PDB file of C-alpha atoms in Angstrom:
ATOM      1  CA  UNK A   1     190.729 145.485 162.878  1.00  0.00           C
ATOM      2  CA  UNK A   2     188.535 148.381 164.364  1.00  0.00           C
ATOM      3  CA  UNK A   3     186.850 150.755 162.389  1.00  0.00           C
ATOM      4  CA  UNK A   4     189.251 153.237 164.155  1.00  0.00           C
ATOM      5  CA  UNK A   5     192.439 151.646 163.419  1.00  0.00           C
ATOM      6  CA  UNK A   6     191.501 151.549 159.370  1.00  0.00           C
ATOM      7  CA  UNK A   7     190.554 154.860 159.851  1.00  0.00           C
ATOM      8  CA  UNK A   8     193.936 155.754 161.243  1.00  0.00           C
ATOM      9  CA  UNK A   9     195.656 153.429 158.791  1.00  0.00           C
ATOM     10  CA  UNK A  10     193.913 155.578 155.500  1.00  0.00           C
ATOM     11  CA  UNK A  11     194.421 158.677 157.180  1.00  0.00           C
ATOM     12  CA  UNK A  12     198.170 157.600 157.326  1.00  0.00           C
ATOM     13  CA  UNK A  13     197.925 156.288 153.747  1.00  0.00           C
ATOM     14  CA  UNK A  14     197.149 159.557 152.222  1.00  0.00           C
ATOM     15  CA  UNK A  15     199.452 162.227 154.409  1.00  0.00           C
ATOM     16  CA  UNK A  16     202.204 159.802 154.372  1.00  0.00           C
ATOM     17  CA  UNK A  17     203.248 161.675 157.544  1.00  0.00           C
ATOM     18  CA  UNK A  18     202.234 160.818 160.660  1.00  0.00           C
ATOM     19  CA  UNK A  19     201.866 164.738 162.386  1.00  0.00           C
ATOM     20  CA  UNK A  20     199.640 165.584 159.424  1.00  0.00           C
ATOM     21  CA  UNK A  21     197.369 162.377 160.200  1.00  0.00           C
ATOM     22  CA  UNK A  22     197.357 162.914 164.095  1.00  0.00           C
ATOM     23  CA  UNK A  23     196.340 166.117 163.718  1.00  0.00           C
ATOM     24  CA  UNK A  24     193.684 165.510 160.670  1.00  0.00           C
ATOM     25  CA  UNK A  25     192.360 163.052 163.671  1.00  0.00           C
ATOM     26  CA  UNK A  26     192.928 165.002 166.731  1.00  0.00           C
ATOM     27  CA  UNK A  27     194.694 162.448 168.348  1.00  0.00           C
ATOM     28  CA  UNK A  28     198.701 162.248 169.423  1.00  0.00           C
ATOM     29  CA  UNK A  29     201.629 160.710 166.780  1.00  0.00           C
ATOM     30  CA  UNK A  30     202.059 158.340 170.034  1.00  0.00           C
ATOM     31  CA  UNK A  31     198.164 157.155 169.302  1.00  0.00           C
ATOM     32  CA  UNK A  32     198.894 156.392 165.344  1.00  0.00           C
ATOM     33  CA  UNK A  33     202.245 154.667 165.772  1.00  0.00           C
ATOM     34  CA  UNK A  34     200.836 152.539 168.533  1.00  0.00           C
ATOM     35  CA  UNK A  35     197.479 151.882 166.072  1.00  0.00           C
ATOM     36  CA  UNK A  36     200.116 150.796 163.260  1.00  0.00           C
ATOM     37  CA  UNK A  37     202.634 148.958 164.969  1.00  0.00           C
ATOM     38  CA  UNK A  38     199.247 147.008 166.370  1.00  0.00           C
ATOM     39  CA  UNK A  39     198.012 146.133 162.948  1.00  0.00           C
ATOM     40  CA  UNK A  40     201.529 145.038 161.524  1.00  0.00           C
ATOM     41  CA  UNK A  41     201.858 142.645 164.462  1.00  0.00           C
ATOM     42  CA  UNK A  42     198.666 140.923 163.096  1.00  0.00           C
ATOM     43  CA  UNK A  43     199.700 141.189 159.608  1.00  0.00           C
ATOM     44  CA  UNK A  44     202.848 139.919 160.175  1.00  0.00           C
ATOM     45  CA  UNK A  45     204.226 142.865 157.849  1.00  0.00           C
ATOM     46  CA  UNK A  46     205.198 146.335 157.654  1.00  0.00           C
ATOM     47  CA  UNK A  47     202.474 148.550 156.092  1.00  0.00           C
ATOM     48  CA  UNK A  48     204.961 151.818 156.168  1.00  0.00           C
ATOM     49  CA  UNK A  49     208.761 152.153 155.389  1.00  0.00           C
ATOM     50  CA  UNK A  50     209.725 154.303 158.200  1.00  0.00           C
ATOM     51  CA  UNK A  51     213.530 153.856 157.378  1.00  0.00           C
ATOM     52  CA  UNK A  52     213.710 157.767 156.055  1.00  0.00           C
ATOM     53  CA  UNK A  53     212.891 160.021 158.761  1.00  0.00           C
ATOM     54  CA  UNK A  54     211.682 162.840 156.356  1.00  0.00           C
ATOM     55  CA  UNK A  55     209.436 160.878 154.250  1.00  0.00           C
ATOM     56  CA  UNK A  56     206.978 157.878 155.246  1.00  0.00           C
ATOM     57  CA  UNK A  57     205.900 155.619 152.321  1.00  0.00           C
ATOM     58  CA  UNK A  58     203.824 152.979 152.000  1.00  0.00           C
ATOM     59  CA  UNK A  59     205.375 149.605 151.314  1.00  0.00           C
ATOM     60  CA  UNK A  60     203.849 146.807 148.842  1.00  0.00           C
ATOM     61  CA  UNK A  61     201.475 145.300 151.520  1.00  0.00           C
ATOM     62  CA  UNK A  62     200.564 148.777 152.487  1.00  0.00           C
ATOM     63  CA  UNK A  63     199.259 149.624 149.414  1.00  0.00           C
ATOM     64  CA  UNK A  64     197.601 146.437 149.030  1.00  0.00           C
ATOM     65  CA  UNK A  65     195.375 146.438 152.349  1.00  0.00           C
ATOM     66  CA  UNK A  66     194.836 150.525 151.230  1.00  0.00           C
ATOM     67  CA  UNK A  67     193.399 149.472 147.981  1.00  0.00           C
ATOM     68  CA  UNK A  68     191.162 146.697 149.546  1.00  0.00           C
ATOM     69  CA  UNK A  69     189.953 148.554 152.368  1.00  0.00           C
ATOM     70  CA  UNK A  70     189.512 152.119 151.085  1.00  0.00           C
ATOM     71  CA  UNK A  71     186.382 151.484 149.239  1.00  0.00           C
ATOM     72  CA  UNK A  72     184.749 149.042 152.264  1.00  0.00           C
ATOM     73  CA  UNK A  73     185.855 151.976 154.260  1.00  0.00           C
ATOM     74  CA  UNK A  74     183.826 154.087 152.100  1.00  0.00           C
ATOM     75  CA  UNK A  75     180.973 152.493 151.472  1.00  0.00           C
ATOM     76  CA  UNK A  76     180.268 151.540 155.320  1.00  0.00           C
ATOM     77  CA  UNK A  77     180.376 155.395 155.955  1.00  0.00           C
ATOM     78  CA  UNK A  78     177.869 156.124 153.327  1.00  0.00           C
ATOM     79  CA  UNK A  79     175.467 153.613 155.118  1.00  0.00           C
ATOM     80  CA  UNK A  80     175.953 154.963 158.343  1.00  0.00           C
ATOM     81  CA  UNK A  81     175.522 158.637 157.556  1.00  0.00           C
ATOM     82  CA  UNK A  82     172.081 157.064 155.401  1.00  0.00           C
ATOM     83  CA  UNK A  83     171.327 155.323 158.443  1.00  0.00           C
ATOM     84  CA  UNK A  84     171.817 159.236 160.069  1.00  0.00           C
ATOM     85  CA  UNK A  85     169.988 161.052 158.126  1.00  0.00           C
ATOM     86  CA  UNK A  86     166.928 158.577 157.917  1.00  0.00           C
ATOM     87  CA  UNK A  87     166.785 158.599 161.832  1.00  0.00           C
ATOM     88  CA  UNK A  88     166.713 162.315 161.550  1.00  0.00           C
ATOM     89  CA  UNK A  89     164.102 162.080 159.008  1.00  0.00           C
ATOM     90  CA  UNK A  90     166.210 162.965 156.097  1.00  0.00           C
ATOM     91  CA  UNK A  91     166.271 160.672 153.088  1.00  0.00           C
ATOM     92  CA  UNK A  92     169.455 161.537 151.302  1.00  0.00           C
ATOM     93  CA  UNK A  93     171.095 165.030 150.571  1.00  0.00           C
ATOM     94  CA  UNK A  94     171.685 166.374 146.777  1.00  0.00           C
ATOM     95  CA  UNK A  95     174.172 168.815 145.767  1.00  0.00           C
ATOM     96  CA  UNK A  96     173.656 170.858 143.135  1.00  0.00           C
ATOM     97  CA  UNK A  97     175.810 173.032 140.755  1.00  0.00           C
ATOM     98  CA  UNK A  98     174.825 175.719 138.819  1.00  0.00           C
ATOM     99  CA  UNK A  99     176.159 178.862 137.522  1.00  0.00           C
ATOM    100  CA  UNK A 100     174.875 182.539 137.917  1.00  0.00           C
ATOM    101  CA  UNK A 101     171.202 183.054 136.132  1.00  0.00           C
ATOM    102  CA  UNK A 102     171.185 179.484 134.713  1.00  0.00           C
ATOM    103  CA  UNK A 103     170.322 178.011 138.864  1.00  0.00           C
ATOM    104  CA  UNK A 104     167.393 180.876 138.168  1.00  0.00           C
ATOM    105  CA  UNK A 105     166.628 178.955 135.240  1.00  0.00           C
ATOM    106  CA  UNK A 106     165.797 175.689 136.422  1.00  0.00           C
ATOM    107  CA  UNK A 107     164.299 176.556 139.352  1.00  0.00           C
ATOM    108  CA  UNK A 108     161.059 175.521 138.288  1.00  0.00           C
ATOM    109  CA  UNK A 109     162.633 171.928 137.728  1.00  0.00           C
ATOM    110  CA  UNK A 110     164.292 172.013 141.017  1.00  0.00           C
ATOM    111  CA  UNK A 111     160.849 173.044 143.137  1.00  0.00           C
ATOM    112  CA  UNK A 112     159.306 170.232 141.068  1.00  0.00           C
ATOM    113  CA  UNK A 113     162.049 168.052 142.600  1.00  0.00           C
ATOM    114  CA  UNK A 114     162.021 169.528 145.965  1.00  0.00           C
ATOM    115  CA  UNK A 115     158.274 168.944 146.548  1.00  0.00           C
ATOM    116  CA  UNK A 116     158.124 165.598 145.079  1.00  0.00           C
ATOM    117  CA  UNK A 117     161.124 164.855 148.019  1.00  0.00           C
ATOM    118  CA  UNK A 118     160.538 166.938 150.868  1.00  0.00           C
ATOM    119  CA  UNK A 119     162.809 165.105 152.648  1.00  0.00           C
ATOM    120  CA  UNK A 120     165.958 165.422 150.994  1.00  0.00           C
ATOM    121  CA  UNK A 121     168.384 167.482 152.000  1.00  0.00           C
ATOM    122  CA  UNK A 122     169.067 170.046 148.957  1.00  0.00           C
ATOM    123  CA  UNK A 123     172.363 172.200 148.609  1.00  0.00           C
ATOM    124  CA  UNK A 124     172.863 174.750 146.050  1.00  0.00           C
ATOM    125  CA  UNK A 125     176.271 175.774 144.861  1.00  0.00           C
ATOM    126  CA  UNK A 126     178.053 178.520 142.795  1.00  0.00           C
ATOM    127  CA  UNK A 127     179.868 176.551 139.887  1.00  0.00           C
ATOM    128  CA  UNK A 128     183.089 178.354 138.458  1.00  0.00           C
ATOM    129  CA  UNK A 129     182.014 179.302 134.628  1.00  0.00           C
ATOM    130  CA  UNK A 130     185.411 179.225 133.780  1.00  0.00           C
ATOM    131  CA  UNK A 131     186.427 175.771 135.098  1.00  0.00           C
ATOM    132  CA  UNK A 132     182.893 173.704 135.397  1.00  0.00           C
ATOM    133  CA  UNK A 133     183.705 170.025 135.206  1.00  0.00           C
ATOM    134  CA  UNK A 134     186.247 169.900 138.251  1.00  0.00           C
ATOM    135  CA  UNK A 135     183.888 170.487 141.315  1.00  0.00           C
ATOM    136  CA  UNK A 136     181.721 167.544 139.564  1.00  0.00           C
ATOM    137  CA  UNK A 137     184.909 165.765 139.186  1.00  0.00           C
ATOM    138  CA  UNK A 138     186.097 166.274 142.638  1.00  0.00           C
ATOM    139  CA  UNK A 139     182.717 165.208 144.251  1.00  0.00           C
ATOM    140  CA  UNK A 140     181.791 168.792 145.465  1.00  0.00           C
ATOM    141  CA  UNK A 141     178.617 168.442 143.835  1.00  0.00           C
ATOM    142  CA  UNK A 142     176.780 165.739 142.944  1.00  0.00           C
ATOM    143  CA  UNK A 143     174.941 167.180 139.944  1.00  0.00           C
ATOM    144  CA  UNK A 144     176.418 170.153 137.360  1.00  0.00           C
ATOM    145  CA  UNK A 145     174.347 172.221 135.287  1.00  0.00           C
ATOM    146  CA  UNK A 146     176.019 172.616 132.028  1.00  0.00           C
ATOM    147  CA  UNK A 147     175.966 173.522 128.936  1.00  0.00           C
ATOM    148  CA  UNK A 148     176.130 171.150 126.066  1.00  0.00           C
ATOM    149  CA  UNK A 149     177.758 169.466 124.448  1.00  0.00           C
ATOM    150  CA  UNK A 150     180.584 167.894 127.577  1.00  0.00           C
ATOM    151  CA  UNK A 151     181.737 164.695 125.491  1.00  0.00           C
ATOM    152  CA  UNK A 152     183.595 163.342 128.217  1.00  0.00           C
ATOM    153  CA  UNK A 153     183.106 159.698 128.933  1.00  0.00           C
ATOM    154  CA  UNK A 154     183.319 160.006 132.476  1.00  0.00           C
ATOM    155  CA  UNK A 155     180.300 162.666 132.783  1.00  0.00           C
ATOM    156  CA  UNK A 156     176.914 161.177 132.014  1.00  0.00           C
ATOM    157  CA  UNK A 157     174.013 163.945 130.673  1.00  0.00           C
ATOM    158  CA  UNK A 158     170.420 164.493 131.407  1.00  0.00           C
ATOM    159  CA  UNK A 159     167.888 165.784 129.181  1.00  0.00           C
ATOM    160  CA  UNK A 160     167.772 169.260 127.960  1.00  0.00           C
ATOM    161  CA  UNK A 161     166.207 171.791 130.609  1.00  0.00           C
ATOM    162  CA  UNK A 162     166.173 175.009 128.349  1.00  0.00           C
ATOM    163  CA  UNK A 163     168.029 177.085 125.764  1.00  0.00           C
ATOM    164  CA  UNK A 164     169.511 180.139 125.702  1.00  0.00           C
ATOM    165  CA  UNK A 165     170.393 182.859 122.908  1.00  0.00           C
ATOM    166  CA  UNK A 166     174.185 184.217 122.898  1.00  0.00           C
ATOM    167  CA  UNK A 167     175.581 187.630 123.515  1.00  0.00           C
ATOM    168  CA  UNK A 168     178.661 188.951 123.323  1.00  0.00           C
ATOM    169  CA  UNK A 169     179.920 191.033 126.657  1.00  0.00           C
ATOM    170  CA  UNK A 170     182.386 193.769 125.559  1.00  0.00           C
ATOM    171  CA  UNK A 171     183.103 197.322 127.102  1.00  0.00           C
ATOM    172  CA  UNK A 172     180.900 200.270 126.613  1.00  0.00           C
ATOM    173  CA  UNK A 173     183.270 202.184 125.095  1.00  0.00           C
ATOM    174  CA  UNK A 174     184.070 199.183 122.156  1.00  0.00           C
ATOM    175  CA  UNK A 175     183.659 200.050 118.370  1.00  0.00           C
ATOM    176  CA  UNK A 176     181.035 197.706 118.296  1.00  0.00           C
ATOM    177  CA  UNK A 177     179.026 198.157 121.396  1.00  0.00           C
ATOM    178  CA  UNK A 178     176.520 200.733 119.477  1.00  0.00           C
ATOM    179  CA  UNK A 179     175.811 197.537 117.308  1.00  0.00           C
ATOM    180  CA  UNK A 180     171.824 196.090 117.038  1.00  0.00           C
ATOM    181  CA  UNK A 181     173.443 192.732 116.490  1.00  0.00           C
ATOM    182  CA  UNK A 182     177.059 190.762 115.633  1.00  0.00           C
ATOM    183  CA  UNK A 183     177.557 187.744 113.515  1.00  0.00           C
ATOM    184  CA  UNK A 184     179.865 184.607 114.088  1.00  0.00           C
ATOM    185  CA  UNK A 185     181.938 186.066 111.159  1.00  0.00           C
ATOM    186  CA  UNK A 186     182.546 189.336 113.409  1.00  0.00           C
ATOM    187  CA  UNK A 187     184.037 187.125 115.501  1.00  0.00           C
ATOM    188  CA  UNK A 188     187.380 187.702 113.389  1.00  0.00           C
ATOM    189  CA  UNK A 189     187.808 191.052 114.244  1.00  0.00           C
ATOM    190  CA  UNK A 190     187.697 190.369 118.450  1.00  0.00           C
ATOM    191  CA  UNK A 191     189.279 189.340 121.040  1.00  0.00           C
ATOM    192  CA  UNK A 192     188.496 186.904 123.374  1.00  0.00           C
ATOM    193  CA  UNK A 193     189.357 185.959 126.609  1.00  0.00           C
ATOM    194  CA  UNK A 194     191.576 183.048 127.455  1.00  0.00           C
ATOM    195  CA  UNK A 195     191.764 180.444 130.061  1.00  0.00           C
ATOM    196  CA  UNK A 196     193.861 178.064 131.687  1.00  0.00           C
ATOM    197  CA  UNK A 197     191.091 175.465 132.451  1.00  0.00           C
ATOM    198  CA  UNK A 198     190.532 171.972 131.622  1.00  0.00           C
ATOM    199  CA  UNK A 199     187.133 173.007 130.054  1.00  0.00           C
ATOM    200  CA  UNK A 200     186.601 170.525 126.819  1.00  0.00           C
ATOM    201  CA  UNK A 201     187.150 172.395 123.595  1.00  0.00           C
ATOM    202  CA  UNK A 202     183.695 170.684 122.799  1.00  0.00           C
ATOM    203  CA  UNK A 203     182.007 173.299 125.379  1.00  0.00           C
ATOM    204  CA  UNK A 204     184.581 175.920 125.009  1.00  0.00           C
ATOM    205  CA  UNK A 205     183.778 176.378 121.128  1.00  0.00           C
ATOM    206  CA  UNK A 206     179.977 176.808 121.990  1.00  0.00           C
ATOM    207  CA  UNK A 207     180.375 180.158 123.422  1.00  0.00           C
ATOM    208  CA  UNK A 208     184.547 181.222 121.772  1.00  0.00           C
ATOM    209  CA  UNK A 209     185.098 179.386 118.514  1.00  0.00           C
ATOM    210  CA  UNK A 210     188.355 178.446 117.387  1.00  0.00           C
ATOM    211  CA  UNK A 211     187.347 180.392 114.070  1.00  0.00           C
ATOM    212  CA  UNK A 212     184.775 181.580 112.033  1.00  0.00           C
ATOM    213  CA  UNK A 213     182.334 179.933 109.443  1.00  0.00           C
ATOM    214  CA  UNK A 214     184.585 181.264 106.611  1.00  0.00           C
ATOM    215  CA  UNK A 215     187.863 180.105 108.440  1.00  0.00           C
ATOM    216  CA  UNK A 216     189.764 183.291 110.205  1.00  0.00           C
ATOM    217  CA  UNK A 217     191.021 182.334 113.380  1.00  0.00           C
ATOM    218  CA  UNK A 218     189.499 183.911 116.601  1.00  0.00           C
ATOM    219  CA  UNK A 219     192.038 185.881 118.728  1.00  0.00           C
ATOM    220  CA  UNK A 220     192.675 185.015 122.796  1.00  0.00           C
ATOM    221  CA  UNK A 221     193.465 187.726 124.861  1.00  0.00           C
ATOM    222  CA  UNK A 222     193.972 187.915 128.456  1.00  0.00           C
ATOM    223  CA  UNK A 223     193.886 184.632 130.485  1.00  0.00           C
ATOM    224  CA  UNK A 224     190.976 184.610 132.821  1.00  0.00           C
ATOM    225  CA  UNK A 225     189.999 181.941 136.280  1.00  0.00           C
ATOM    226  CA  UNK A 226     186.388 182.943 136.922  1.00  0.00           C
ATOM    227  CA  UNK A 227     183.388 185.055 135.583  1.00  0.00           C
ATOM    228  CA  UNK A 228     183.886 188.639 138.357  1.00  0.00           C
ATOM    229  CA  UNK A 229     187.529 188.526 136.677  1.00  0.00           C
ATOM    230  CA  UNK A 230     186.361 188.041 132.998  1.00  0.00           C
ATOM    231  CA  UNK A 231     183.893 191.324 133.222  1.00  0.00           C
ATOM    232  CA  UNK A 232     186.511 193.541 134.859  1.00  0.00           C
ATOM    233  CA  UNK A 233     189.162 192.477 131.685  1.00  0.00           C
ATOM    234  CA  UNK A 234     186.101 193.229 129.808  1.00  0.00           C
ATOM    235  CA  UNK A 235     185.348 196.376 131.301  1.00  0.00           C
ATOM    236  CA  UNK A 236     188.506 197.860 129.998  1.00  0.00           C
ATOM    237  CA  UNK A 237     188.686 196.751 126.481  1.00  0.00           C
ATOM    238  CA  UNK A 238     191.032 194.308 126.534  1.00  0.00           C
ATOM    239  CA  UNK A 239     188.890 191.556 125.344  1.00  0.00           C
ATOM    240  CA  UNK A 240     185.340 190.527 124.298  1.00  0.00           C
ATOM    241  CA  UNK A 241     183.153 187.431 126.135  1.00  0.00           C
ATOM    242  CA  UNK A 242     180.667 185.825 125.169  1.00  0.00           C
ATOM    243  CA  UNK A 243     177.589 184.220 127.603  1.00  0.00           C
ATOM    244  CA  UNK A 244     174.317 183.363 127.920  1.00  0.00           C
ATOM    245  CA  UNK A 245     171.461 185.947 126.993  1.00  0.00           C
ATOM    246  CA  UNK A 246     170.370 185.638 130.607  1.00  0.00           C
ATOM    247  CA  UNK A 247     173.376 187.344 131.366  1.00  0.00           C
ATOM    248  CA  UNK A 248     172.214 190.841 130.098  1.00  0.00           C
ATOM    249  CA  UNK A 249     169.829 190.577 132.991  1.00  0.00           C
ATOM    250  CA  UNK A 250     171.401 189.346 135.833  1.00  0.00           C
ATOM    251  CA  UNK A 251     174.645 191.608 135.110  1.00  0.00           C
ATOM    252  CA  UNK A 252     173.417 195.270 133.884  1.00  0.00           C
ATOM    253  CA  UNK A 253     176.492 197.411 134.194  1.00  0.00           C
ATOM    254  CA  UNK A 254     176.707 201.182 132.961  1.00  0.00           C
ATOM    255  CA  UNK A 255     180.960 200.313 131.679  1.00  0.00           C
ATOM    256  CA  UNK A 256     179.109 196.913 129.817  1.00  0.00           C
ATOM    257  CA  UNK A 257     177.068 196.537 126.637  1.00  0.00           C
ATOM    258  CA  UNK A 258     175.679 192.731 125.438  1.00  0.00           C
ATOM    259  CA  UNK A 259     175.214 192.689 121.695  1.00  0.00           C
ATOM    260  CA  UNK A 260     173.303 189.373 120.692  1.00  0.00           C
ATOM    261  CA  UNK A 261     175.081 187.124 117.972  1.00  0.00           C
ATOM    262  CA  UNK A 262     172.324 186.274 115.781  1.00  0.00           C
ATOM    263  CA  UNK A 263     173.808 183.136 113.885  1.00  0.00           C
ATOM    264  CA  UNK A 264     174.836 181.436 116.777  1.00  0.00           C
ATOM    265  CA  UNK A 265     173.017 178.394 117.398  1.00  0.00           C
ATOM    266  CA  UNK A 266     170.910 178.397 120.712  1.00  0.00           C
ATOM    267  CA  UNK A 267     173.061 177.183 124.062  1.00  0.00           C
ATOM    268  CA  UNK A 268     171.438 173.901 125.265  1.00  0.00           C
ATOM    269  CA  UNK A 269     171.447 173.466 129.182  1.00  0.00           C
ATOM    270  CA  UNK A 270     171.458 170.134 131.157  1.00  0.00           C
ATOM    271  CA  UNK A 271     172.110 168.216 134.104  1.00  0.00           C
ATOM    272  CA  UNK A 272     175.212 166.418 133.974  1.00  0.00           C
ATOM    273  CA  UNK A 273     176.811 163.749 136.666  1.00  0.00           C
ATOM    274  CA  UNK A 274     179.625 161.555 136.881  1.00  0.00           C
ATOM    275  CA  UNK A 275     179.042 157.973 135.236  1.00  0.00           C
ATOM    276  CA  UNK A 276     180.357 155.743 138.442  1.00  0.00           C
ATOM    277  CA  UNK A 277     178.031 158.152 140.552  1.00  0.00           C
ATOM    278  CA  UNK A 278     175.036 155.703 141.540  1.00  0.00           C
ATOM    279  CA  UNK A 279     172.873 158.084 144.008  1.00  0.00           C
ATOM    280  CA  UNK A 280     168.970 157.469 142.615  1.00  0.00           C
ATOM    281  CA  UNK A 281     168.489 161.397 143.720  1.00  0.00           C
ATOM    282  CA  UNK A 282     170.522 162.343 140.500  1.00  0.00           C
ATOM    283  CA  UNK A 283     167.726 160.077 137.989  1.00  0.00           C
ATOM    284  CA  UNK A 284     165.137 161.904 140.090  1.00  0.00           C
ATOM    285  CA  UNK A 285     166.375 165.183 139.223  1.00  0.00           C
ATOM    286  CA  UNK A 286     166.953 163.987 135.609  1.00  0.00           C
ATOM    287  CA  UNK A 287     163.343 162.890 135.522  1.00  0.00           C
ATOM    288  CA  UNK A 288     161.989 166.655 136.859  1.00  0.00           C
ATOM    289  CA  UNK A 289     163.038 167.511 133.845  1.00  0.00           C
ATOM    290  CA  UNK A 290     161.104 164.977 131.824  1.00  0.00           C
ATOM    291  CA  UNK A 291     157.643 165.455 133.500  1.00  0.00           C
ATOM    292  CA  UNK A 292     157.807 169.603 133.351  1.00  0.00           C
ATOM    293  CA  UNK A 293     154.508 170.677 131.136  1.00  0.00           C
ATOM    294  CA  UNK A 294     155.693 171.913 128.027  1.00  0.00           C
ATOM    295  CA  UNK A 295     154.385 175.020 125.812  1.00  0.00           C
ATOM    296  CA  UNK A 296     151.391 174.162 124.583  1.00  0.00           C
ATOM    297  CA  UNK A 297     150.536 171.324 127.114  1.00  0.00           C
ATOM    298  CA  UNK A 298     147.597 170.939 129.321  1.00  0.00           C
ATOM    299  CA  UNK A 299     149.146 169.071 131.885  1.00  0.00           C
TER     300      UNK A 299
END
């Protein structure tokens, strides 16, 4: 089989519908029904049930040869677009997730990686706030800078890169936006935004508890997808947030005051990837962190 006729066969495999796949490949239906008829002949089998005209599904042996060959597939494209990018001069590409101030943050950690690798291709991307795990999930980025703890078994987590203080975000006209500082217990008396997200409640709790240290529950307001949403709810008093200090810096607004919560233990940042996720450039980033001088150091 040609690496173009598995190529047409997955395509085919995933759209289930033979206009979607022709035109995913830019080639005519005529081209993928002659590639699949072609491999069934070998076979000896039909790999689609083409018996309902509105809906193509795959039969048993479809799904087999899918399951075999989608990971060969795979992996042979990985070592040709290495075999790419080192003829190009490029040894490998990164891509990094971070959100707002925190990619500020590190970036002393990332130049430490970027110089020790000049010849990686680096990309830095916006991560959602609101719904952080999925774009690591989904393989948009390779690394995710989070905030601890994720406790999920399927994301594997670096060292810690830094800490931040907490603040709550609420609107300048707020009974308690005059105030030097809040407690946890305050807490109680706000409201805080919701979410529809599949953020752990391990990470959620960090910056909204569930309740407070003596046990009232903490109110959820309006239901919120990303962070430019979550300041305009803010902005009009119909909830509180709560964020990272570094926030107070990197979002002054005249309609926003950031009172700092000052029994809230410190946020704890790291770099998190997926734990099936094999690409050495992830330890290497990992291990930036590791060899930065600390306070006090003379390194």
């Amino acid at each position: 089989m040609e690496l173009r006729d598995i190529e047409i066969f997955l395509t085919l495999a995933e759209e289930l519908h033979f206009g979607r796949a022709a035109e995913r490949l830019h080639v005519s239906q005529a081209r993928i029904s002659q590639a699949i008829s072609q491999q069934e002949r070998r076979l000896g089998g039909e790999l689609f049930d083409r018996s309902n005209r509105r809906q193509t599904r795959l039969t048993p042996l479809g799904r087999q040869l899918r399951d075999d060959l989608q990971p060969i597939y795979t992996s042979l494209n990985d070592s040709l677009e290495r075999a790419r990018m080192a003829a190009e001069g490029i040894a490998g590409v990164l891509t990094l997730g971070s959100m707002g101030p925190q990619g500020w943050m590190i970036r002393e950690i990332v130049d430490r990686f970027r110089s020790r690798r000049p010849a990686v291709r680096f990309v830095h991307r916006e991560l959602n706030v609101v719904d952080p795990l999925t774009s690591l999930r989904a393989g948009e980025v390779d690394v995710a800078h989070l905030w601890l703890p994720v406790g999920e078994s399927d994301i594997i987590t670096g060292p810690v890169t830094h800490t931040s203080p907490v603040v709550v975000v609420m609107a300048a006209t707020h009974p308690y936006a005059g105030r030097e500082s809040l407690s946890l217990e305050d807490y109680g008396d706000l409201t805080f935004m919701g979410h529809r997200s599949p953020i752990p409640a391990s990470m959620e709790e960090v910056f909204q508890p569930f309740q407070t240290p003596s046990g009232r529950p903490v109110a959820r307001g309006p239901v919120i997808s990303n962070w430019e949403d979550e300041l305009k709810v803010i902005s009009t008093g119909q909830a509180v947030g709560a964020a990272a200090a570094e926030a107070t810096r990197f979002y002054p607004r005249p309609d926003l005051a950031y009172v700092p919560v000052t029994d809230a233990p410190p946020v704890r940042w790291a770099f998190a990837w997926r734990a099936t996720d094999t690409n050495p450039l992830i330890r290497a980033l990992a291990e930036a962190v590791d060899t930065l001088p600390r306070p006090g150091s003379r390194r």
